[in-house]
Amino acid sequence: MTWSIVARDPSTGHLGIAVATRFFAVGALVPHIRGGIGAVAAQAFVSPLYGVDGLSLLAAGKAPEEIIAELTARDAGRNQRQLHLTDAKGRNAAFTGPACIDWAGHLIDENVSVAGNMLAGPDVVTETLATYNKAMDKPLAERLLLAMQAGEDAGGDKRGRQSAALVVHRDQDYPWLSIRADDHPDPLAELVRLHAVAGERYLHVAETMATRQNPTGMTDRREIDEKIAALEAARIAEGRPSASFATPLKT
């Protein structure tokens, strides 16, 4: 009972999912991503196996359409499920079971898909996709957040708001960014705040982390530390408060 956007950034190959709903902790079960492999969103009367097994099938080289056919064929509850996914090449596919609660449906475009159920109407997915496509000049995480807010402004989940999540993977098994608002009166606004907090320090530290290509990562942190210090000094000089609840404004 939710809507989500699954995307592959054509310029970087990075993969992302954003999702929102009037239900608790949507980020725990809907988004599934493996860097360099693909991204799957499993929703409606959710079967988490669609996400887990979908990624395994993508890793085995199966095409998104084949995966949907395989996952739904073995599931007697498929009529109540919704699923959409993209692979590392940008090939995507979607399935909306006929028993999903209205309004329910999906849209597919190049490198991106939007799907939802129990929505205020079709404009939710239409506006989500259109806003995403209009924001291709922005970083993937920002693009996904803007798209989801457009869907919310078009009516969102017809029951209201409670939780949301944003997950972005670069080319690793672990996420570059994974943030969630599990129980919040305005979860998408909370994701925007958390994304801003991540930009103050976390995303810079993420550049030092080990990768498959460089198992040691960056052990000399001076360059990153200097960048964080410069950003912090500029914030204080401008009198801007930190987006973080844990960081007091220094004077």
Tab-separated table of C-alpha atoms in Angstrom:
chain	number	residue	atom	x	y	z
A	1	MET	CA	0.000	0.000	0.000
A	2	THR	CA	2.464	2.554	-1.247
A	3	TRP	CA	4.207	4.081	-4.213
A	4	SER	CA	7.848	4.011	-5.197
A	5	ILE	CA	10.321	4.946	-7.902
A	6	VAL	CA	13.124	2.637	-9.065
A	7	ALA	CA	15.857	4.231	-11.151
A	8	ARG	CA	19.236	3.750	-12.747
A	9	ASP	CA	21.261	6.903	-13.371
A	10	PRO	CA	22.383	6.580	-17.013
A	11	SER	CA	25.418	8.826	-16.496
A	12	THR	CA	26.859	6.941	-13.506
A	13	GLY	CA	25.166	3.535	-13.411
A	14	HIS	CA	24.126	4.205	-9.802
A	15	LEU	CA	20.862	2.642	-8.640
A	16	GLY	CA	18.227	4.146	-6.379
A	17	ILE	CA	14.815	3.532	-4.866
A	18	ALA	CA	12.557	5.972	-3.032
A	19	VAL	CA	9.285	4.909	-1.429
A	20	ALA	CA	6.531	6.385	0.756
A	21	THR	CA	3.356	5.080	2.378
A	22	ARG	CA	0.798	5.297	5.182
A	23	PHE	CA	2.314	2.276	6.878
A	24	PHE	CA	5.090	1.702	9.385
A	25	ALA	CA	8.740	1.247	8.331
A	26	VAL	CA	8.290	0.878	4.577
A	27	GLY	CA	12.057	0.986	4.089
A	28	ALA	CA	12.453	-2.357	5.862
A	29	LEU	CA	10.794	-4.453	3.163
A	30	VAL	CA	10.156	-2.604	-0.104
A	31	PRO	CA	13.596	-1.498	-1.449
A	32	HIS	CA	16.184	-4.085	-2.506
A	33	ILE	CA	19.382	-3.075	-4.339
A	34	ARG	CA	22.719	-4.614	-5.214
A	35	GLY	CA	25.294	-2.291	-6.751
A	36	GLY	CA	26.173	-3.190	-10.330
A	37	ILE	CA	23.340	-5.751	-10.413
A	38	GLY	CA	19.972	-4.055	-10.128
A	39	ALA	CA	17.170	-2.676	-7.978
A	40	VAL	CA	13.807	-4.173	-7.038
A	41	ALA	CA	10.796	-2.672	-5.248
A	42	ALA	CA	8.319	-5.218	-3.830
A	43	GLN	CA	5.079	-3.760	-2.515
A	44	ALA	CA	1.252	-3.895	-2.162
A	45	PHE	CA	0.466	-7.050	-0.109
A	46	VAL	CA	4.213	-7.339	0.035
A	47	SER	CA	6.265	-10.480	-0.502
A	48	PRO	CA	9.853	-9.660	0.512
A	49	LEU	CA	10.948	-12.717	-1.471
A	50	TYR	CA	10.225	-10.765	-4.640
A	51	GLY	CA	13.052	-8.439	-3.660
A	52	VAL	CA	15.486	-11.033	-2.330
A	53	ASP	CA	14.955	-13.543	-5.136
A	54	GLY	CA	14.636	-10.816	-7.745
A	55	LEU	CA	18.164	-9.614	-7.006
A	56	SER	CA	19.495	-13.173	-7.127
A	57	LEU	CA	17.892	-13.697	-10.522
A	58	LEU	CA	19.285	-10.394	-11.788
A	59	ALA	CA	22.742	-11.480	-10.607
A	60	ALA	CA	22.270	-14.712	-12.546
A	61	GLY	CA	21.741	-12.690	-15.716
A	62	LYS	CA	17.993	-12.957	-16.167
A	63	ALA	CA	16.107	-10.070	-17.752
A	64	PRO	CA	13.550	-8.106	-15.694
A	65	GLU	CA	10.575	-9.407	-17.705
A	66	GLU	CA	11.740	-12.988	-17.191
A	67	ILE	CA	12.113	-12.387	-13.468
A	68	ILE	CA	8.593	-11.049	-13.097
A	69	ALA	CA	7.222	-14.058	-14.967
A	70	GLU	CA	9.176	-16.468	-12.741
A	71	LEU	CA	8.355	-14.806	-9.428
A	72	THR	CA	4.640	-14.418	-10.102
A	73	ALA	CA	4.224	-17.892	-11.614
A	74	ARG	CA	5.176	-19.581	-8.349
A	75	ASP	CA	3.129	-17.254	-6.106
A	76	ALA	CA	-0.577	-17.957	-5.611
A	77	GLY	CA	-0.898	-14.524	-4.014
A	78	ARG	CA	0.438	-12.658	-7.056
A	79	ASN	CA	-2.830	-10.865	-7.790
A	80	GLN	CA	-2.313	-8.831	-4.607
A	81	ARG	CA	1.342	-8.036	-5.279
A	82	GLN	CA	3.167	-5.224	-7.028
A	83	LEU	CA	6.725	-5.357	-8.292
A	84	HIS	CA	9.019	-3.241	-10.430
A	85	LEU	CA	12.728	-3.506	-11.111
A	86	THR	CA	15.663	-2.404	-13.216
A	87	ASP	CA	18.939	-4.108	-14.029
A	88	ALA	CA	22.421	-2.639	-14.314
A	89	LYS	CA	21.850	-2.009	-18.036
A	90	GLY	CA	18.725	0.042	-17.410
A	91	ARG	CA	16.285	-2.607	-18.613
A	92	ASN	CA	13.159	-2.467	-16.488
A	93	ALA	CA	9.793	-4.111	-16.025
A	94	ALA	CA	6.783	-3.881	-13.724
A	95	PHE	CA	3.823	-5.927	-12.531
A	96	THR	CA	0.629	-4.776	-10.806
A	97	GLY	CA	-1.653	-7.570	-9.683
A	98	PRO	CA	-5.329	-7.132	-10.616
A	99	ALA	CA	-6.406	-7.419	-6.970
A	100	CYS	CA	-4.216	-4.500	-5.799
A	101	ILE	CA	-6.348	-1.823	-4.145
A	102	ASP	CA	-7.303	1.147	-6.333
A	103	TRP	CA	-5.822	3.290	-7.517
A	104	ALA	CA	-3.079	0.921	-8.566
A	105	GLY	CA	-0.774	0.883	-11.566
A	106	HIS	CA	2.684	1.592	-12.912
A	107	LEU	CA	4.587	3.559	-15.539
A	108	ILE	CA	7.858	2.560	-17.213
A	109	ASP	CA	10.328	4.863	-18.935
A	110	GLU	CA	13.971	4.584	-19.926
A	111	ASN	CA	16.040	3.656	-16.837
A	112	VAL	CA	13.149	4.382	-14.466
A	113	SER	CA	9.772	3.073	-13.331
A	114	VAL	CA	7.118	4.241	-10.884
A	115	ALA	CA	4.481	1.992	-9.314
A	116	GLY	CA	1.872	2.406	-6.631
A	117	ASN	CA	-1.313	1.084	-5.103
A	118	MET	CA	-3.975	2.446	-2.757
A	119	LEU	CA	-3.178	5.882	-4.187
A	120	ALA	CA	-5.298	8.997	-4.520
A	121	GLY	CA	-5.251	8.500	-8.295
A	122	PRO	CA	-3.062	7.994	-11.377
A	123	ASP	CA	-1.623	11.510	-11.112
A	124	VAL	CA	0.550	10.284	-8.240
A	125	VAL	CA	2.664	8.065	-10.475
A	126	THR	CA	2.387	10.425	-13.471
A	127	GLU	CA	3.734	13.404	-11.527
A	128	THR	CA	6.410	11.329	-9.807
A	129	LEU	CA	7.785	10.160	-13.153
A	130	ALA	CA	7.456	13.530	-14.875
A	131	THR	CA	9.265	15.362	-12.079
A	132	TYR	CA	12.056	12.793	-12.060
A	133	ASN	CA	12.570	13.169	-15.809
A	134	LYS	CA	12.617	16.966	-15.552
A	135	ALA	CA	15.359	16.880	-12.912
A	136	MET	CA	18.027	14.907	-14.787
A	137	ASP	CA	20.552	17.680	-14.128
A	138	LYS	CA	20.423	16.968	-10.380
A	139	PRO	CA	22.180	14.181	-8.416
A	140	LEU	CA	20.223	10.930	-8.233
A	141	ALA	CA	19.243	11.210	-4.547
A	142	GLU	CA	17.891	14.740	-4.991
A	143	ARG	CA	16.045	13.714	-8.143
A	144	LEU	CA	14.322	10.843	-6.342
A	145	LEU	CA	13.288	13.048	-3.413
A	146	LEU	CA	11.876	15.724	-5.720
A	147	ALA	CA	9.965	13.080	-7.659
A	148	MET	CA	8.415	11.574	-4.547
A	149	GLN	CA	7.360	14.975	-3.229
A	150	ALA	CA	5.621	15.640	-6.539
A	151	GLY	CA	3.733	12.378	-6.093
A	152	GLU	CA	2.785	13.399	-2.553
A	153	ASP	CA	1.587	16.774	-3.809
A	154	ALA	CA	-0.589	14.915	-6.332
A	155	GLY	CA	-2.323	13.025	-3.514
A	156	GLY	CA	0.099	10.255	-2.516
A	157	ASP	CA	-1.224	7.335	-0.487
A	158	LYS	CA	-4.957	8.015	-0.123
A	159	ARG	CA	-4.823	7.008	3.555
A	160	GLY	CA	-2.212	9.624	4.464
A	161	ARG	CA	1.471	9.580	5.439
A	162	GLN	CA	3.641	7.641	7.866
A	163	SER	CA	6.952	6.324	6.526
A	164	ALA	CA	9.383	6.771	3.655
A	165	ALA	CA	12.833	5.608	2.594
A	166	LEU	CA	15.602	6.436	0.151
A	167	VAL	CA	18.351	3.980	-0.811
A	168	VAL	CA	21.158	4.638	-3.316
A	169	HIS	CA	23.890	2.201	-4.308
A	170	ARG	CA	26.890	3.032	-6.409
A	171	ASP	CA	28.791	-0.070	-7.552
A	172	GLN	CA	29.102	-1.860	-4.207
A	173	ASP	CA	26.998	-4.395	-2.284
A	174	TYR	CA	26.532	-1.888	0.538
A	175	PRO	CA	24.547	1.355	0.108
A	176	TRP	CA	26.187	4.692	-0.523
A	177	LEU	CA	23.165	6.236	1.206
A	178	SER	CA	20.278	4.589	3.058
A	179	ILE	CA	17.900	6.751	5.083
A	180	ARG	CA	14.454	6.061	6.537
A	181	ALA	CA	11.644	7.790	8.366
A	182	ASP	CA	9.729	4.899	9.914
A	183	ASP	CA	6.972	6.790	11.759
A	184	HIS	CA	6.661	10.497	10.979
A	185	PRO	CA	3.891	13.011	10.202
A	186	ASP	CA	5.779	14.206	7.105
A	187	PRO	CA	8.201	11.411	6.210
A	188	LEU	CA	9.336	12.833	2.872
A	189	ALA	CA	10.294	16.132	4.503
A	190	GLU	CA	12.190	14.113	7.086
A	191	LEU	CA	14.101	12.345	4.302
A	192	VAL	CA	15.069	15.730	2.875
A	193	ARG	CA	16.412	16.737	6.291
A	194	LEU	CA	18.308	13.464	6.696
A	195	HIS	CA	19.792	13.865	3.220
A	196	ALA	CA	21.002	17.328	4.235
A	197	VAL	CA	22.526	15.882	7.421
A	198	ALA	CA	24.286	13.224	5.348
A	199	GLY	CA	25.746	15.955	3.167
A	200	GLU	CA	27.375	17.672	6.140
A	201	ARG	CA	29.707	14.804	6.983
A	202	TYR	CA	28.506	11.268	6.227
A	203	LEU	CA	28.651	11.356	2.425
A	204	HIS	CA	32.194	12.747	2.547
A	205	VAL	CA	33.312	9.993	4.911
A	206	ALA	CA	31.629	7.497	2.584
A	207	GLU	CA	34.261	8.398	-0.011
A	208	THR	CA	36.894	6.801	2.228
A	209	MET	CA	35.184	3.423	2.564
A	210	ALA	CA	36.648	0.198	1.223
A	211	THR	CA	35.422	-1.098	-2.121
A	212	ARG	CA	35.848	-4.344	-4.041
A	213	GLN	CA	38.315	-2.507	-6.270
A	214	ASN	CA	40.156	-0.960	-3.301
A	215	PRO	CA	39.719	-3.181	-0.217
A	216	THR	CA	41.735	-0.776	1.935
A	217	GLY	CA	39.750	2.311	1.046
A	218	MET	CA	41.203	5.711	1.920
A	219	THR	CA	43.170	5.543	5.159
A	220	ASP	CA	44.638	9.063	4.912
A	221	ARG	CA	41.548	11.114	5.730
A	222	ARG	CA	43.206	14.548	5.647
A	223	GLU	CA	41.642	15.637	2.365
A	224	ILE	CA	38.135	14.617	3.476
A	225	ASP	CA	38.604	16.111	6.953
A	226	GLU	CA	39.726	19.404	5.426
A	227	LYS	CA	36.690	19.482	3.162
A	228	ILE	CA	34.301	18.791	6.051
A	229	ALA	CA	36.014	21.462	8.176
A	230	ALA	CA	35.734	24.021	5.382
A	231	LEU	CA	32.029	23.275	4.894
A	232	GLU	CA	31.434	23.534	8.641
A	233	ALA	CA	33.319	26.825	8.863
A	234	ALA	CA	31.282	28.254	5.987
A	235	ARG	CA	28.038	27.186	7.648
A	236	ILE	CA	28.985	28.824	10.920
A	237	ALA	CA	30.181	32.001	9.194
A	238	GLU	CA	26.858	32.287	7.392
A	239	GLY	CA	24.902	31.642	10.579
A	240	ARG	CA	23.167	28.612	9.107
A	241	PRO	CA	22.044	25.961	11.581
A	242	SER	CA	23.041	22.374	10.977
A	243	ALA	CA	20.294	20.152	9.605
A	244	SER	CA	21.240	17.650	12.303
A	245	PHE	CA	19.404	17.526	15.616
A	246	ALA	CA	22.704	16.467	17.198
A	247	THR	CA	24.850	19.358	15.952
A	248	PRO	CA	24.426	22.678	17.769
A	249	LEU	CA	25.000	25.946	15.962
A	250	LYS	CA	28.514	27.128	16.851
A	251	THR	CA	29.313	30.804	17.086
